């Protein structure tokens, strides 16, 4: 079979069969590119994560904070003031969820657990673990500070006292959202709803003033000196 000789725009020549091979290759490349573009668009359209649906923890009257909280507030008064102009609940979306998980993992991986007695020489002290060491409440205070620095309202980030899975006083950070209450904990990288932690919820910071609120009417531990 004879092939027509065609002249290219640069003055070179090539056969008809070569032309069709080039056209075929270009069509394949175009098709693959289209598939990749469509695939990328489909990926972007999916949600980043399935956001959790967490029931809220019920309040049950007023409560006194643990004694060490008062010492923390005397040292860092701005950390304890409740600004009622801020939202009491965070609208949970994929971006907020990524921020929560990132901060939770970062602090848990960065701070070395140590008891207050070994760290400070006292049974219970609440403070920022700026030297890289701390116990449960120190982890959560740092997480809260970092989340506030990232634009989340402190009013929706509540320090919370619980009885943990081994029956000891423990502190966690409760993030109050429009999908319920989420728990940031130094014992796990996972962010869980309150019931899924297995903890008994005792009390937390209030959202309308500096007084704390009782949760479930459970007797309070004296301290949260739990690593």
mmCIF file of C-alpha atoms in Angstrom:
data_model
loop_
_atom_site.group_PDB
_atom_site.id
_atom_site.type_symbol
_atom_site.label_atom_id
_atom_site.label_comp_id
_atom_site.label_asym_id
_atom_site.label_seq_id
_atom_site.Cartn_x
_atom_site.Cartn_y
_atom_site.Cartn_z
ATOM 1 C CA UNK A 1 0.000 0.000 0.000
ATOM 2 C CA UNK A 2 1.335 3.405 -0.894
ATOM 3 C CA UNK A 3 1.486 6.118 1.817
ATOM 4 C CA UNK A 4 1.115 9.780 0.983
ATOM 5 C CA UNK A 5 4.094 11.940 1.934
ATOM 6 C CA UNK A 6 2.942 14.990 3.935
ATOM 7 C CA UNK A 7 4.972 18.048 4.766
ATOM 8 C CA UNK A 8 4.947 19.398 8.305
ATOM 9 C CA UNK A 9 4.872 23.016 9.360
ATOM 10 C CA UNK A 10 8.622 22.926 10.063
ATOM 11 C CA UNK A 11 9.365 21.770 6.547
ATOM 12 C CA UNK A 12 9.977 18.148 7.520
ATOM 13 C CA UNK A 13 8.092 15.302 5.934
ATOM 14 C CA UNK A 14 6.443 12.178 7.311
ATOM 15 C CA UNK A 15 4.310 9.397 5.938
ATOM 16 C CA UNK A 16 0.548 9.080 6.308
ATOM 17 C CA UNK A 17 0.903 6.015 8.532
ATOM 18 C CA UNK A 18 3.186 7.975 10.847
ATOM 19 C CA UNK A 19 0.607 10.747 10.986
ATOM 20 C CA UNK A 20 -2.103 8.384 12.131
ATOM 21 C CA UNK A 21 0.172 6.866 14.773
ATOM 22 C CA UNK A 22 0.829 10.361 16.130
ATOM 23 C CA UNK A 23 -2.854 11.230 16.090
ATOM 24 C CA UNK A 24 -3.632 7.993 17.928
ATOM 25 C CA UNK A 25 -1.044 8.726 20.615
ATOM 26 C CA UNK A 26 -2.374 12.267 21.041
ATOM 27 C CA UNK A 27 -5.929 10.962 21.412
ATOM 28 C CA UNK A 28 -4.811 8.507 24.111
ATOM 29 C CA UNK A 29 -2.985 11.222 26.019
ATOM 30 C CA UNK A 30 -6.033 13.479 25.784
ATOM 31 C CA UNK A 31 -8.312 10.689 27.031
ATOM 32 C CA UNK A 32 -6.035 9.872 29.981
ATOM 33 C CA UNK A 33 -5.822 13.555 30.872
ATOM 34 C CA UNK A 34 -9.597 13.865 30.821
ATOM 35 C CA UNK A 35 -9.963 10.833 33.071
ATOM 36 C CA UNK A 36 -7.434 12.229 35.549
ATOM 37 C CA UNK A 37 -9.182 15.587 35.603
ATOM 38 C CA UNK A 38 -12.551 13.982 36.165
ATOM 39 C CA UNK A 39 -11.092 11.727 38.847
ATOM 40 C CA UNK A 40 -9.522 14.706 40.600
ATOM 41 C CA UNK A 41 -12.799 16.604 40.538
ATOM 42 C CA UNK A 42 -14.622 13.612 41.963
ATOM 43 C CA UNK A 43 -12.027 13.291 44.738
ATOM 44 C CA UNK A 44 -12.337 16.952 45.646
ATOM 45 C CA UNK A 45 -16.118 16.642 45.760
ATOM 46 C CA UNK A 46 -15.960 13.969 48.468
ATOM 47 C CA UNK A 47 -15.998 15.051 52.124
ATOM 48 C CA UNK A 48 -12.585 15.059 53.790
ATOM 49 C CA UNK A 49 -13.888 12.856 56.567
ATOM 50 C CA UNK A 50 -17.168 11.571 57.898
ATOM 51 C CA UNK A 51 -17.732 14.008 60.725
ATOM 52 C CA UNK A 52 -18.752 12.414 64.022
ATOM 53 C CA UNK A 53 -22.149 12.881 65.583
ATOM 54 C CA UNK A 54 -21.621 13.158 69.337
ATOM 55 C CA UNK A 55 -24.383 13.583 71.936
ATOM 56 C CA UNK A 56 -24.019 16.515 74.315
ATOM 57 C CA UNK A 57 -23.199 15.860 77.978
ATOM 58 C CA UNK A 58 -26.015 17.044 80.234
ATOM 59 C CA UNK A 59 -25.392 19.678 82.911
ATOM 60 C CA UNK A 60 -26.678 19.163 86.431
ATOM 61 C CA UNK A 61 -26.313 22.376 88.435
ATOM 62 C CA UNK A 62 -23.256 24.243 89.688
ATOM 63 C CA UNK A 63 -19.934 22.784 90.788
ATOM 64 C CA UNK A 64 -16.628 23.852 92.278
ATOM 65 C CA UNK A 65 -13.514 23.399 90.162
ATOM 66 C CA UNK A 66 -10.605 21.351 91.488
ATOM 67 C CA UNK A 67 -8.389 23.494 93.732
ATOM 68 C CA UNK A 68 -5.495 23.572 91.248
ATOM 69 C CA UNK A 69 -7.730 25.348 88.707
ATOM 70 C CA UNK A 70 -7.921 28.372 91.006
ATOM 71 C CA UNK A 71 -4.146 28.566 91.096
ATOM 72 C CA UNK A 72 -4.009 28.369 87.295
ATOM 73 C CA UNK A 73 -6.561 31.192 86.969
ATOM 74 C CA UNK A 74 -4.612 33.385 89.385
ATOM 75 C CA UNK A 75 -1.530 32.932 87.189
ATOM 76 C CA UNK A 76 -3.324 33.171 83.819
ATOM 77 C CA UNK A 77 -6.555 35.145 84.395
ATOM 78 C CA UNK A 78 -7.224 35.639 80.678
ATOM 79 C CA UNK A 79 -7.452 31.848 80.275
ATOM 80 C CA UNK A 80 -10.381 31.657 82.667
ATOM 81 C CA UNK A 81 -12.518 34.627 81.649
ATOM 82 C CA UNK A 82 -15.662 33.669 79.728
ATOM 83 C CA UNK A 83 -16.437 35.974 76.809
ATOM 84 C CA UNK A 84 -20.176 35.508 76.265
ATOM 85 C CA UNK A 85 -19.959 37.309 72.914
ATOM 86 C CA UNK A 86 -18.193 34.214 71.573
ATOM 87 C CA UNK A 87 -20.254 31.274 70.292
ATOM 88 C CA UNK A 88 -20.907 28.545 72.834
ATOM 89 C CA UNK A 89 -20.799 25.910 70.082
ATOM 90 C CA UNK A 90 -18.421 25.451 67.174
ATOM 91 C CA UNK A 91 -19.866 24.663 63.754
ATOM 92 C CA UNK A 92 -18.087 21.420 62.966
ATOM 93 C CA UNK A 93 -16.857 21.112 59.384
ATOM 94 C CA UNK A 94 -13.972 19.241 57.704
ATOM 95 C CA UNK A 95 -11.527 22.121 58.226
ATOM 96 C CA UNK A 96 -12.298 22.344 61.964
ATOM 97 C CA UNK A 97 -12.085 18.571 62.272
ATOM 98 C CA UNK A 98 -8.623 18.576 60.650
ATOM 99 C CA UNK A 99 -7.515 21.311 63.057
ATOM 100 C CA UNK A 100 -8.762 19.362 66.088
ATOM 101 C CA UNK A 101 -7.107 16.110 65.042
ATOM 102 C CA UNK A 102 -3.853 17.839 64.107
ATOM 103 C CA UNK A 103 -3.525 19.686 67.420
ATOM 104 C CA UNK A 104 -4.538 16.624 69.440
ATOM 105 C CA UNK A 105 -1.924 14.428 67.764
ATOM 106 C CA UNK A 106 0.778 17.093 67.842
ATOM 107 C CA UNK A 107 0.486 17.796 71.566
ATOM 108 C CA UNK A 108 0.142 14.133 72.490
ATOM 109 C CA UNK A 109 3.288 13.345 70.516
ATOM 110 C CA UNK A 110 5.290 16.330 71.763
ATOM 111 C CA UNK A 111 4.696 16.388 75.538
ATOM 112 C CA UNK A 112 6.219 13.750 77.803
ATOM 113 C CA UNK A 113 3.833 12.533 80.533
ATOM 114 C CA UNK A 114 4.959 13.034 84.122
ATOM 115 C CA UNK A 115 3.126 13.356 87.425
ATOM 116 C CA UNK A 116 2.839 16.732 89.120
ATOM 117 C CA UNK A 117 4.730 15.388 92.113
ATOM 118 C CA UNK A 118 7.682 14.393 89.952
ATOM 119 C CA UNK A 119 7.404 17.565 87.863
ATOM 120 C CA UNK A 120 6.557 20.270 90.395
ATOM 121 C CA UNK A 121 6.834 18.593 93.776
ATOM 122 C CA UNK A 122 3.075 18.987 94.477
ATOM 123 C CA UNK A 123 0.133 16.611 94.203
ATOM 124 C CA UNK A 124 -1.830 18.650 91.668
ATOM 125 C CA UNK A 125 -0.863 21.704 89.620
ATOM 126 C CA UNK A 126 -2.453 22.994 86.414
ATOM 127 C CA UNK A 127 -0.061 24.767 84.074
ATOM 128 C CA UNK A 128 1.211 24.877 80.511
ATOM 129 C CA UNK A 129 3.790 22.180 79.700
ATOM 130 C CA UNK A 130 6.137 24.669 78.066
ATOM 131 C CA UNK A 131 9.181 22.685 79.200
ATOM 132 C CA UNK A 132 7.912 19.614 77.315
ATOM 133 C CA UNK A 133 6.598 17.758 80.380
ATOM 134 C CA UNK A 134 3.174 17.595 81.986
ATOM 135 C CA UNK A 135 0.252 15.497 83.135
ATOM 136 C CA UNK A 136 -3.280 15.221 81.768
ATOM 137 C CA UNK A 137 -4.583 18.747 82.386
ATOM 138 C CA UNK A 138 -1.359 20.318 81.118
ATOM 139 C CA UNK A 139 -1.794 18.519 77.793
ATOM 140 C CA UNK A 140 -5.341 19.821 77.474
ATOM 141 C CA UNK A 141 -4.464 23.401 78.450
ATOM 142 C CA UNK A 142 -1.834 23.500 75.720
ATOM 143 C CA UNK A 143 -4.291 22.075 73.182
ATOM 144 C CA UNK A 144 -6.813 24.728 74.103
ATOM 145 C CA UNK A 145 -4.245 27.500 73.767
ATOM 146 C CA UNK A 146 -3.216 26.215 70.336
ATOM 147 C CA UNK A 147 -6.819 25.906 69.161
ATOM 148 C CA UNK A 148 -7.574 29.461 70.284
ATOM 149 C CA UNK A 149 -4.489 30.628 68.366
ATOM 150 C CA UNK A 150 -6.029 28.939 65.302
ATOM 151 C CA UNK A 151 -9.235 30.921 65.652
ATOM 152 C CA UNK A 152 -11.519 28.637 67.679
ATOM 153 C CA UNK A 153 -13.560 30.307 70.462
ATOM 154 C CA UNK A 154 -12.276 29.543 73.957
ATOM 155 C CA UNK A 155 -15.865 29.569 75.215
ATOM 156 C CA UNK A 156 -16.537 26.336 73.284
ATOM 157 C CA UNK A 157 -13.338 24.666 74.567
ATOM 158 C CA UNK A 158 -14.076 23.537 78.104
ATOM 159 C CA UNK A 159 -11.680 21.940 80.569
ATOM 160 C CA UNK A 160 -13.472 18.919 82.018
ATOM 161 C CA UNK A 161 -12.909 16.609 84.988
ATOM 162 C CA UNK A 162 -13.756 12.907 84.651
ATOM 163 C CA UNK A 163 -13.250 9.597 86.397
ATOM 164 C CA UNK A 164 -11.227 7.551 83.942
ATOM 165 C CA UNK A 165 -11.182 3.868 83.048
ATOM 166 C CA UNK A 166 -8.991 2.992 86.051
ATOM 167 C CA UNK A 167 -11.129 4.944 88.517
ATOM 168 C CA UNK A 168 -8.819 7.949 88.895
ATOM 169 C CA UNK A 169 -9.394 11.680 88.466
ATOM 170 C CA UNK A 170 -8.476 12.801 84.963
ATOM 171 C CA UNK A 171 -8.778 15.965 82.869
ATOM 172 C CA UNK A 172 -9.828 16.168 79.218
ATOM 173 C CA UNK A 173 -10.734 18.973 76.826
ATOM 174 C CA UNK A 174 -14.376 19.033 75.794
ATOM 175 C CA UNK A 175 -14.998 20.666 72.424
ATOM 176 C CA UNK A 176 -18.639 21.732 72.246
ATOM 177 C CA UNK A 177 -19.944 21.632 68.671
ATOM 178 C CA UNK A 178 -23.211 21.748 66.795
ATOM 179 C CA UNK A 179 -22.818 17.974 66.399
ATOM 180 C CA UNK A 180 -22.354 17.362 70.116
ATOM 181 C CA UNK A 181 -19.458 17.209 72.575
ATOM 182 C CA UNK A 182 -16.107 15.856 71.403
ATOM 183 C CA UNK A 183 -13.269 14.845 73.722
ATOM 184 C CA UNK A 184 -9.566 15.557 73.254
ATOM 185 C CA UNK A 185 -7.514 13.310 75.526
ATOM 186 C CA UNK A 186 -3.803 12.703 76.034
ATOM 187 C CA UNK A 187 -4.425 8.964 76.366
ATOM 188 C CA UNK A 188 -5.432 8.539 72.724
ATOM 189 C CA UNK A 189 -4.932 10.204 69.357
ATOM 190 C CA UNK A 190 -8.579 9.499 68.536
ATOM 191 C CA UNK A 191 -11.158 12.218 69.131
ATOM 192 C CA UNK A 192 -14.224 10.537 70.583
ATOM 193 C CA UNK A 193 -17.724 11.443 71.650
ATOM 194 C CA UNK A 194 -18.135 11.540 75.419
ATOM 195 C CA UNK A 195 -19.932 8.148 75.732
ATOM 196 C CA UNK A 196 -17.280 6.369 73.638
ATOM 197 C CA UNK A 197 -14.462 7.291 76.032
ATOM 198 C CA UNK A 198 -15.927 5.108 78.771
ATOM 199 C CA UNK A 199 -15.272 7.884 81.309
ATOM 200 C CA UNK A 200 -17.647 9.184 83.971
ATOM 201 C CA UNK A 201 -18.122 12.923 83.461
ATOM 202 C CA UNK A 202 -17.989 14.905 86.701
ATOM 203 C CA UNK A 203 -17.813 18.650 85.897
ATOM 204 C CA UNK A 204 -16.500 21.219 83.461
ATOM 205 C CA UNK A 205 -16.027 24.939 83.009
ATOM 206 C CA UNK A 206 -19.284 26.806 82.573
ATOM 207 C CA UNK A 207 -20.036 28.783 79.421
ATOM 208 C CA UNK A 208 -21.836 31.750 80.967
ATOM 209 C CA UNK A 209 -19.351 32.686 83.689
ATOM 210 C CA UNK A 210 -16.342 31.483 85.654
ATOM 211 C CA UNK A 211 -18.388 29.057 87.781
ATOM 212 C CA UNK A 212 -18.152 25.397 86.800
ATOM 213 C CA UNK A 213 -21.104 23.089 86.126
ATOM 214 C CA UNK A 214 -21.796 19.605 87.401
ATOM 215 C CA UNK A 215 -22.208 16.718 84.951
ATOM 216 C CA UNK A 216 -24.260 13.691 85.932
ATOM 217 C CA UNK A 217 -24.217 14.620 89.640
ATOM 218 C CA UNK A 218 -21.122 12.511 90.346
ATOM 219 C CA UNK A 219 -18.839 13.186 93.337
ATOM 220 C CA UNK A 220 -15.708 15.071 92.313
ATOM 221 C CA UNK A 221 -12.157 13.729 92.643
ATOM 222 C CA UNK A 222 -9.849 15.782 94.842
ATOM 223 C CA UNK A 223 -7.197 16.059 92.124
ATOM 224 C CA UNK A 224 -6.536 15.194 88.490
ATOM 225 C CA UNK A 225 -2.957 14.038 88.979
ATOM 226 C CA UNK A 226 -3.200 11.419 86.252
ATOM 227 C CA UNK A 227 -0.631 11.115 83.497
#
